[in-house]
PDB file of C-alpha atoms in Angstrom:
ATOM      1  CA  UNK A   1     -45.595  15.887   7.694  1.00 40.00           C
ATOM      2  CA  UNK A   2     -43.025  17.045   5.180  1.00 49.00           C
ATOM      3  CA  UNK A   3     -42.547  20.658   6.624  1.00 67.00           C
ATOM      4  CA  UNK A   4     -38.868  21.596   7.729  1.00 72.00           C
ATOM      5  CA  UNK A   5     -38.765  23.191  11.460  1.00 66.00           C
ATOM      6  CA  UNK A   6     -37.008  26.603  11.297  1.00 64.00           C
ATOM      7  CA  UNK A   7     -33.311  24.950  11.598  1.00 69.00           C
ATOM      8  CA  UNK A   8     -33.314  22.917   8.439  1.00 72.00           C
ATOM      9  CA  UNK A   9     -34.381  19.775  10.197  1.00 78.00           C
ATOM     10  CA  UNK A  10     -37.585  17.525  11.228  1.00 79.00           C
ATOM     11  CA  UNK A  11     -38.740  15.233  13.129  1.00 84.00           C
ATOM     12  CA  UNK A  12     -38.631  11.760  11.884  1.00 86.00           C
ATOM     13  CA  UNK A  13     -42.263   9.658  11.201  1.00 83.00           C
ATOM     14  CA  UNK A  14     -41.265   6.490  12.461  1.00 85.00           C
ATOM     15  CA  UNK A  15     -39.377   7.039  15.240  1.00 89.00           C
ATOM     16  CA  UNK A  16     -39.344  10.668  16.741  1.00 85.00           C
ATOM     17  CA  UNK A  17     -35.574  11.539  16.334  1.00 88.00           C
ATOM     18  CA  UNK A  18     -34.329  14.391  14.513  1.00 86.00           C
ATOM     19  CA  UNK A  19     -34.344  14.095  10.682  1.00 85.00           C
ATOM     20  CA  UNK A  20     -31.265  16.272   9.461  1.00 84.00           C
ATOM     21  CA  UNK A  21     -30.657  17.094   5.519  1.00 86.00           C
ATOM     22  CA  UNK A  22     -27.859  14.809   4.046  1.00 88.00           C
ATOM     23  CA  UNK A  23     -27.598  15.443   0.340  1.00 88.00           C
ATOM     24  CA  UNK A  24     -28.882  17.738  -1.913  1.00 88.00           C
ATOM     25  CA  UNK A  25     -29.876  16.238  -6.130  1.00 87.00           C
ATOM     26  CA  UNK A  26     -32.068  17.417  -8.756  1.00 86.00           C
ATOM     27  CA  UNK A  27     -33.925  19.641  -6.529  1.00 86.00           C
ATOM     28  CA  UNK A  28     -34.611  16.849  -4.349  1.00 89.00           C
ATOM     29  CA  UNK A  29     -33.109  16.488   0.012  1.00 87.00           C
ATOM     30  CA  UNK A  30     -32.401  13.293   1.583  1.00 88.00           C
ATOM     31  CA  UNK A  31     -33.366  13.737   5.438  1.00 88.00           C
ATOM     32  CA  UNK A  32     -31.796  11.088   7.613  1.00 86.00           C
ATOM     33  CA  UNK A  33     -32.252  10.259  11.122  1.00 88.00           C
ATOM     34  CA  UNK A  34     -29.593   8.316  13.720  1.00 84.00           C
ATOM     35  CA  UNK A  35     -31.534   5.276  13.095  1.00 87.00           C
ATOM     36  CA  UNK A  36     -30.783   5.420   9.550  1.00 86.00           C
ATOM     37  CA  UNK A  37     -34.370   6.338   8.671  1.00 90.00           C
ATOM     38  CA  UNK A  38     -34.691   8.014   5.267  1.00 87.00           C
ATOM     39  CA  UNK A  39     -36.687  10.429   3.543  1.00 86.00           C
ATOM     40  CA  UNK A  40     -36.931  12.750   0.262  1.00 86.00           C
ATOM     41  CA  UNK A  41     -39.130  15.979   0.355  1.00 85.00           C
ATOM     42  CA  UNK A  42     -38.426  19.612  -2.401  1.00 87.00           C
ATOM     43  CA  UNK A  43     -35.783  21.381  -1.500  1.00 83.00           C
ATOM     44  CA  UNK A  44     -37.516  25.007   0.227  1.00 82.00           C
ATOM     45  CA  UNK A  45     -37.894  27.612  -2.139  1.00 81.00           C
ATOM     46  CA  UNK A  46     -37.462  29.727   0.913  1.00 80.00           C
ATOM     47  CA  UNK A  47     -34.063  31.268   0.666  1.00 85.00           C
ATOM     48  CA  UNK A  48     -33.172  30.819   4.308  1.00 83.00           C
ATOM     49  CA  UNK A  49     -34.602  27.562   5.131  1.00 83.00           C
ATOM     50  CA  UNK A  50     -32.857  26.733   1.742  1.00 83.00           C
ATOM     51  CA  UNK A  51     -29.029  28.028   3.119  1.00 85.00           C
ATOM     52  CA  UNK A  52     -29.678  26.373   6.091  1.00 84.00           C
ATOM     53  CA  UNK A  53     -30.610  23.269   4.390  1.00 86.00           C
ATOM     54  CA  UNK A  54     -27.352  23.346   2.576  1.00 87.00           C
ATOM     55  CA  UNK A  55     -25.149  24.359   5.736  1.00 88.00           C
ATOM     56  CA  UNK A  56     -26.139  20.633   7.396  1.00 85.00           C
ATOM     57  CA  UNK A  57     -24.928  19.086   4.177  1.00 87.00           C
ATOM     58  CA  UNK A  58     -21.811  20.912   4.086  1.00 88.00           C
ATOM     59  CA  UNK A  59     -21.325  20.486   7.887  1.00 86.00           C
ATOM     60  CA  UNK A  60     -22.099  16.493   7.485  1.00 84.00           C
ATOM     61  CA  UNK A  61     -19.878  16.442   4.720  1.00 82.00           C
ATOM     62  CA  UNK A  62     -16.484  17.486   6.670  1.00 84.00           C
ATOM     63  CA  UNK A  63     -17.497  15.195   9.389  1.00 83.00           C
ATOM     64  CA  UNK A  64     -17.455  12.163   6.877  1.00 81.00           C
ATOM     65  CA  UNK A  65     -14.377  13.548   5.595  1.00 82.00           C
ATOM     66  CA  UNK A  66     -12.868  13.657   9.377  1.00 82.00           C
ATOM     67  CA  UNK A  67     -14.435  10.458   9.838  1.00 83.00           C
ATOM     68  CA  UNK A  68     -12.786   8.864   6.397  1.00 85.00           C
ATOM     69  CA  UNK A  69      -9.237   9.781   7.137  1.00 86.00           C
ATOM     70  CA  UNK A  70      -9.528   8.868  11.127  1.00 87.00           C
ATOM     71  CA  UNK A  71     -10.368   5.375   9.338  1.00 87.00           C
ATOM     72  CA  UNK A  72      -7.720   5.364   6.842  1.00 87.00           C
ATOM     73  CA  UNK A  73      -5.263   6.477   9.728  1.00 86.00           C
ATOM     74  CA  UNK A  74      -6.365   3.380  11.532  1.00 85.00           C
ATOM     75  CA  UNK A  75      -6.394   1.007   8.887  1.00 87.00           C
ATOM     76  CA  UNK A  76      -2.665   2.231   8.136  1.00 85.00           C
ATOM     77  CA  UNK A  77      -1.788   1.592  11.630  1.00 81.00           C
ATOM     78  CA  UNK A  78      -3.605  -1.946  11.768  1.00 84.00           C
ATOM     79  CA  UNK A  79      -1.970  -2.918   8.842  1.00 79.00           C
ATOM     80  CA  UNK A  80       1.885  -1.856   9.895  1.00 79.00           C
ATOM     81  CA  UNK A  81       0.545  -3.679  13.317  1.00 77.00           C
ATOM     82  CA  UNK A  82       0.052  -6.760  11.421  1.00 78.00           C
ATOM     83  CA  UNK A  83       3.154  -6.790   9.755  1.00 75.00           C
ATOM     84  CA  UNK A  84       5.166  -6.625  12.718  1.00 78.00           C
ATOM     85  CA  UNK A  85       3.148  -9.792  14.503  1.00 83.00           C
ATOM     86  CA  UNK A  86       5.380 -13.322  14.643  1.00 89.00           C
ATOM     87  CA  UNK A  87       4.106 -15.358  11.615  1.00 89.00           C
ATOM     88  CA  UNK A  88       4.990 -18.305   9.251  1.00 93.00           C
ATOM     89  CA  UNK A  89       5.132 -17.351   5.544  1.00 94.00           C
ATOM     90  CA  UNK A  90       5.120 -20.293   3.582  1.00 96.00           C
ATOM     91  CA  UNK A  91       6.563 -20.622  -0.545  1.00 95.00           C
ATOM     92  CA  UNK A  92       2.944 -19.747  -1.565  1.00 96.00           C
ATOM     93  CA  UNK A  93       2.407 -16.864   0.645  1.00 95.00           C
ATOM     94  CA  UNK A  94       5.215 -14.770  -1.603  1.00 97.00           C
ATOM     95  CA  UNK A  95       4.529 -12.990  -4.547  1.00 96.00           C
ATOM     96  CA  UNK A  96       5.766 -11.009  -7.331  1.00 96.00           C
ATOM     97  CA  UNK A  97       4.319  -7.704  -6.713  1.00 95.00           C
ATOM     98  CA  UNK A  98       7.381  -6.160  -6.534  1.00 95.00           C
ATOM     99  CA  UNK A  99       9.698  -4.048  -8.643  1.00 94.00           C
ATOM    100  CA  UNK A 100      11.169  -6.768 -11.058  1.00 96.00           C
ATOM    101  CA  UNK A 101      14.573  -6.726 -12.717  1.00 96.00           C
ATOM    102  CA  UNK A 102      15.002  -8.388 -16.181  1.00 95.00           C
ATOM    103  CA  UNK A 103      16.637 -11.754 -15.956  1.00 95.00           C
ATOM    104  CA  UNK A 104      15.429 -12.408 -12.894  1.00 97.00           C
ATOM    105  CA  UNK A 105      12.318 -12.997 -10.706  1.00 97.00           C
ATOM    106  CA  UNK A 106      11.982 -11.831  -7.350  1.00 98.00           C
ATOM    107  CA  UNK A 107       9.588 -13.070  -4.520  1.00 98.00           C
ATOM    108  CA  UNK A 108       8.613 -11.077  -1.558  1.00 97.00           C
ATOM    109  CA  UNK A 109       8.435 -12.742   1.559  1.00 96.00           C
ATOM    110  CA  UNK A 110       8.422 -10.060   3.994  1.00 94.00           C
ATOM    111  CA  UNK A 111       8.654  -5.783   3.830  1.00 92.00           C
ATOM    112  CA  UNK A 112       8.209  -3.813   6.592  1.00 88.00           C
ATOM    113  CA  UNK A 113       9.399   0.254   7.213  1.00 87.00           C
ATOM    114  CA  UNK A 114      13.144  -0.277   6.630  1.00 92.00           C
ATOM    115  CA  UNK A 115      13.232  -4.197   5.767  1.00 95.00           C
ATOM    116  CA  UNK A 116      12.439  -6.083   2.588  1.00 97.00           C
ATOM    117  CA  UNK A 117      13.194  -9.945   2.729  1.00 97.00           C
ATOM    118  CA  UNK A 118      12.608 -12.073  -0.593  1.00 98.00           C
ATOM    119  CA  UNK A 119      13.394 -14.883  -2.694  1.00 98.00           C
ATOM    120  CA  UNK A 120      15.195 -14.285  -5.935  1.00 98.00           C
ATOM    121  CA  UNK A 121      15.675 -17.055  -8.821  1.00 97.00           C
ATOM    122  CA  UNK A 122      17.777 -16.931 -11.668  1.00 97.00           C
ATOM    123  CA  UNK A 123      17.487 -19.388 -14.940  1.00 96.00           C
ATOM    124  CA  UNK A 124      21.274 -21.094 -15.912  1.00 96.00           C
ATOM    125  CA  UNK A 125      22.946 -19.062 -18.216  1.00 95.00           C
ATOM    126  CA  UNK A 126      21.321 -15.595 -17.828  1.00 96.00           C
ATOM    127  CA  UNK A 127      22.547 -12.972 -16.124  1.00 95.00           C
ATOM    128  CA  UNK A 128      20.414  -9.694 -14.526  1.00 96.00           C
ATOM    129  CA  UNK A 129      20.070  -5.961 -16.010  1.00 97.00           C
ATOM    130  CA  UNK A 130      21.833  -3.678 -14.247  1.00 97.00           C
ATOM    131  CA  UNK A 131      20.524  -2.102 -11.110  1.00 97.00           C
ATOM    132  CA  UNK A 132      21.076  -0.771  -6.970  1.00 97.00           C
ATOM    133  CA  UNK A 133      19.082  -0.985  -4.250  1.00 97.00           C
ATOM    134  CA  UNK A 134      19.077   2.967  -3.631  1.00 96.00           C
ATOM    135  CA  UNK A 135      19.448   3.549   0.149  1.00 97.00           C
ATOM    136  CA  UNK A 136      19.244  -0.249   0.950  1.00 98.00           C
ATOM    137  CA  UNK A 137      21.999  -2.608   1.978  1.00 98.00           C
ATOM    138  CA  UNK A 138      21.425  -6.334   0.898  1.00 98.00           C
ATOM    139  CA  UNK A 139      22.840  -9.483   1.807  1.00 98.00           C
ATOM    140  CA  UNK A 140      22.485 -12.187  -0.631  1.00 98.00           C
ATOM    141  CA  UNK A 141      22.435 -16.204   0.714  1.00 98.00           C
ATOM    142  CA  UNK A 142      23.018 -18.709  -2.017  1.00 98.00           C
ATOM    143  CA  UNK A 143      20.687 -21.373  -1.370  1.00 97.00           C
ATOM    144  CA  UNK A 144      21.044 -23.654  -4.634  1.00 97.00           C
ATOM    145  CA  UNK A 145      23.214 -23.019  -7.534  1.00 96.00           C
ATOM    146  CA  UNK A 146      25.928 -20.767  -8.208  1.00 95.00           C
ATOM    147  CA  UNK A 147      25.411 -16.801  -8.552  1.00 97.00           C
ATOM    148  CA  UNK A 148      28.227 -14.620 -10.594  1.00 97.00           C
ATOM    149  CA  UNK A 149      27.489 -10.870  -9.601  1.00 98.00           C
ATOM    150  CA  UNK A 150      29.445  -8.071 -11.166  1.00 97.00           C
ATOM    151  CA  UNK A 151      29.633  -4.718  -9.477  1.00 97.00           C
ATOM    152  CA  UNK A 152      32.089  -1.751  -8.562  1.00 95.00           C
ATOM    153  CA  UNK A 153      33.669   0.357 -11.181  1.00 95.00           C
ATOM    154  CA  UNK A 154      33.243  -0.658 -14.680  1.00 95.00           C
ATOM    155  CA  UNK A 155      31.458  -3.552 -13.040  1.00 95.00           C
ATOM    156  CA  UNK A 156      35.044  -5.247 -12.912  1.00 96.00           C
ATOM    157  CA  UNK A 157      34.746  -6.227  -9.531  1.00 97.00           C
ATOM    158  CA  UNK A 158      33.241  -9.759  -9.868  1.00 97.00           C
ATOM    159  CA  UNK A 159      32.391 -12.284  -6.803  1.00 98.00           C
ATOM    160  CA  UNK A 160      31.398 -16.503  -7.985  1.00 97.00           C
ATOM    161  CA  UNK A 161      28.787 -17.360  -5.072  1.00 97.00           C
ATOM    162  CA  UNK A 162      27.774 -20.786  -4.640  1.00 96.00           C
ATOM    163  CA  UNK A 163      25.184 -22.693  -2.153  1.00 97.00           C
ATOM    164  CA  UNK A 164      26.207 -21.415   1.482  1.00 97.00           C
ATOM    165  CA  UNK A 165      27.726 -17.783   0.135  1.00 98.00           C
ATOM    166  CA  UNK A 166      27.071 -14.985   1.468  1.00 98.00           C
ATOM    167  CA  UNK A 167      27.458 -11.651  -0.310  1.00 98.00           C
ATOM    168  CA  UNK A 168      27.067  -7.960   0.560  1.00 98.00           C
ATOM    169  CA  UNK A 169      25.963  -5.236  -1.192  1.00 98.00           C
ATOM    170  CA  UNK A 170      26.537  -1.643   0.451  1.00 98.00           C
ATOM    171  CA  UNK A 171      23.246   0.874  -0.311  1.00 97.00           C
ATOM    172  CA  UNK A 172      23.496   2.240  -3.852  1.00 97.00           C
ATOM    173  CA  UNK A 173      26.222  -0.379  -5.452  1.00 97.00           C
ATOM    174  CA  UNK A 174      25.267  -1.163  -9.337  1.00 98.00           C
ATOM    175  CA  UNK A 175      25.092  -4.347 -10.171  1.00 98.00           C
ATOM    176  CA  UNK A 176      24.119  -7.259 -12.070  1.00 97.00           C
ATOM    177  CA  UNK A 177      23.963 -11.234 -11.144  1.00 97.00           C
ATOM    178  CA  UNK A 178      24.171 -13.880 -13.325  1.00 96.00           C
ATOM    179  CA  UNK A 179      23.958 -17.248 -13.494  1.00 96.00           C
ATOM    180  CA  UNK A 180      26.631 -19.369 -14.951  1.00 91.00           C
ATOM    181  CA  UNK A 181      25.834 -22.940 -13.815  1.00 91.00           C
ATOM    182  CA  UNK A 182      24.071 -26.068 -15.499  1.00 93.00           C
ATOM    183  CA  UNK A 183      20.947 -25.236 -13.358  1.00 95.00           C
ATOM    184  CA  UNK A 184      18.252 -22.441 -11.809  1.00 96.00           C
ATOM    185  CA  UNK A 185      20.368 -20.397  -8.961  1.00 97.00           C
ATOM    186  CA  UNK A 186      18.173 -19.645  -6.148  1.00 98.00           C
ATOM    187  CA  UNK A 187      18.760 -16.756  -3.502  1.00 98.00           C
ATOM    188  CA  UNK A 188      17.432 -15.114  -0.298  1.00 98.00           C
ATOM    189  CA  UNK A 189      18.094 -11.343   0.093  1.00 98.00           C
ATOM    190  CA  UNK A 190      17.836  -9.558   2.922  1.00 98.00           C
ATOM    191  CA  UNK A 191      17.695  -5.577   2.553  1.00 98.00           C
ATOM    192  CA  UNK A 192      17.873  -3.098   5.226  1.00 97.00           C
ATOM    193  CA  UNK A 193      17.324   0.772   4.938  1.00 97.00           C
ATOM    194  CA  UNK A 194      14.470   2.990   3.161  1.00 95.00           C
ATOM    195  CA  UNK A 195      13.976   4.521   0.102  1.00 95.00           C
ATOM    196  CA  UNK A 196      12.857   3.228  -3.339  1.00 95.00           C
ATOM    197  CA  UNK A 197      13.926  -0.592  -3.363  1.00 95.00           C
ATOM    198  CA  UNK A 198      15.141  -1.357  -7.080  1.00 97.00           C
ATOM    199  CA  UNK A 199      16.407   0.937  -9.546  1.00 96.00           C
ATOM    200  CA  UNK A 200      17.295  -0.221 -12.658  1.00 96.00           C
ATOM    201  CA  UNK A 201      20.061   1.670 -14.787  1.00 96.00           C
ATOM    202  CA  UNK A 202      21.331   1.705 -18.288  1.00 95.00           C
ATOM    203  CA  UNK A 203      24.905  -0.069 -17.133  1.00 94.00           C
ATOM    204  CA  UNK A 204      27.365  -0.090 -14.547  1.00 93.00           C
ATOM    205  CA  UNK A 205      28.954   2.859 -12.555  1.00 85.00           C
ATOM    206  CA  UNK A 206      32.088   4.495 -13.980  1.00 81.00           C
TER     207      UNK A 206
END
């Protein structure tokens, strides 16, 4: 049996359900059934039977389109979900995929809508580029070392951090930190707010 009934469809050989028309290439339609069932027959020369052919194709196309971004929706929402579950990040679950700053290397540990939480190490003797946080506040925790960060106008406001400091950094302040110990400074930062996280910039505000 390879004739279409009057709707575009048929019936399929294996298991009775209806076969409709799926894709259209080269002259060639792709019937498929609900079990998955396949099969390839001329696409009609009638004109009718042809349109109508076409009209499932289209129609099954805006369904997989529906269908596509009611899964991306979900997977969006599964993976905010996840993020907001109690969990243990360990040193080797952070990574570097995040905007980087030169002079320094940054860690993420945790970012959620409206909170980023990373590591941040600095080698003795080097200081950062200049840069904000945009519409983020930060605190910065000194775990090991000593941390010299330079912001305000000019950049002549200038705070010497060492292990047990805290310092805060309201959203948008340039800055730079630097390290001007014997060994690697090490930092957590906690930023709060939304927006783009790091921007770097040519030098400090006026």
């Amino acid at each position: 049996m390879t004739d279409l009934l009057p709707d575009g469809t048929r019936e399929c050989e294996r298991c009775g359900l209806p076969m409709m028309p799926v894709s259209e290439s080269g002259g060639v339609v792709t019937l498929e059934c609900a079990n998955r069932h396949r099969h390839a027959i001329p696409l009609p020369s009638d004109p009718e039977t042809r349109e109508r052919v076409r009209t499932w194709i289209r129609r099954r196309g805006a369904q997989l389109h529906v269908q596509h971004e009611r899964w991306e929706a979900e997977e969006e929402y599964r993976a905010e979900m996840e993020k907001k579950q109690p969990r243990l990040i360990r040193p080797s679950d952070r990574h570097q995929q995040t905007r980087q700053t030169a002079g320094m290397v940054r860690e993420e540990a945790v970012h959620t809508e409206g909170l980023w939480v990373g590591v941040v190490r600095t080698e003795a003797g080097r200081s950062s580029s200049w840069h904000h946080h945009g519409g983020y506040e930060s605190v910065i925790y000194v775990i090991t070392g000593q941390v010299h960060l330079e912001c305000g106008p000019g950049g002549t406001t200038k705070f010497h951090a060492r292990e047990g400091d805290c310092i805060y950094l309201p959203p948008g302040e340039i800055h730079r930190e630097g390290n001007d110990g014997l060994e690697e400074s090490e930092i957590v930062v906690v930023r709060s707010g939304s927006g783009e996280l790091v921007v770097n910039v040519a030098g400090p505000a006026a």
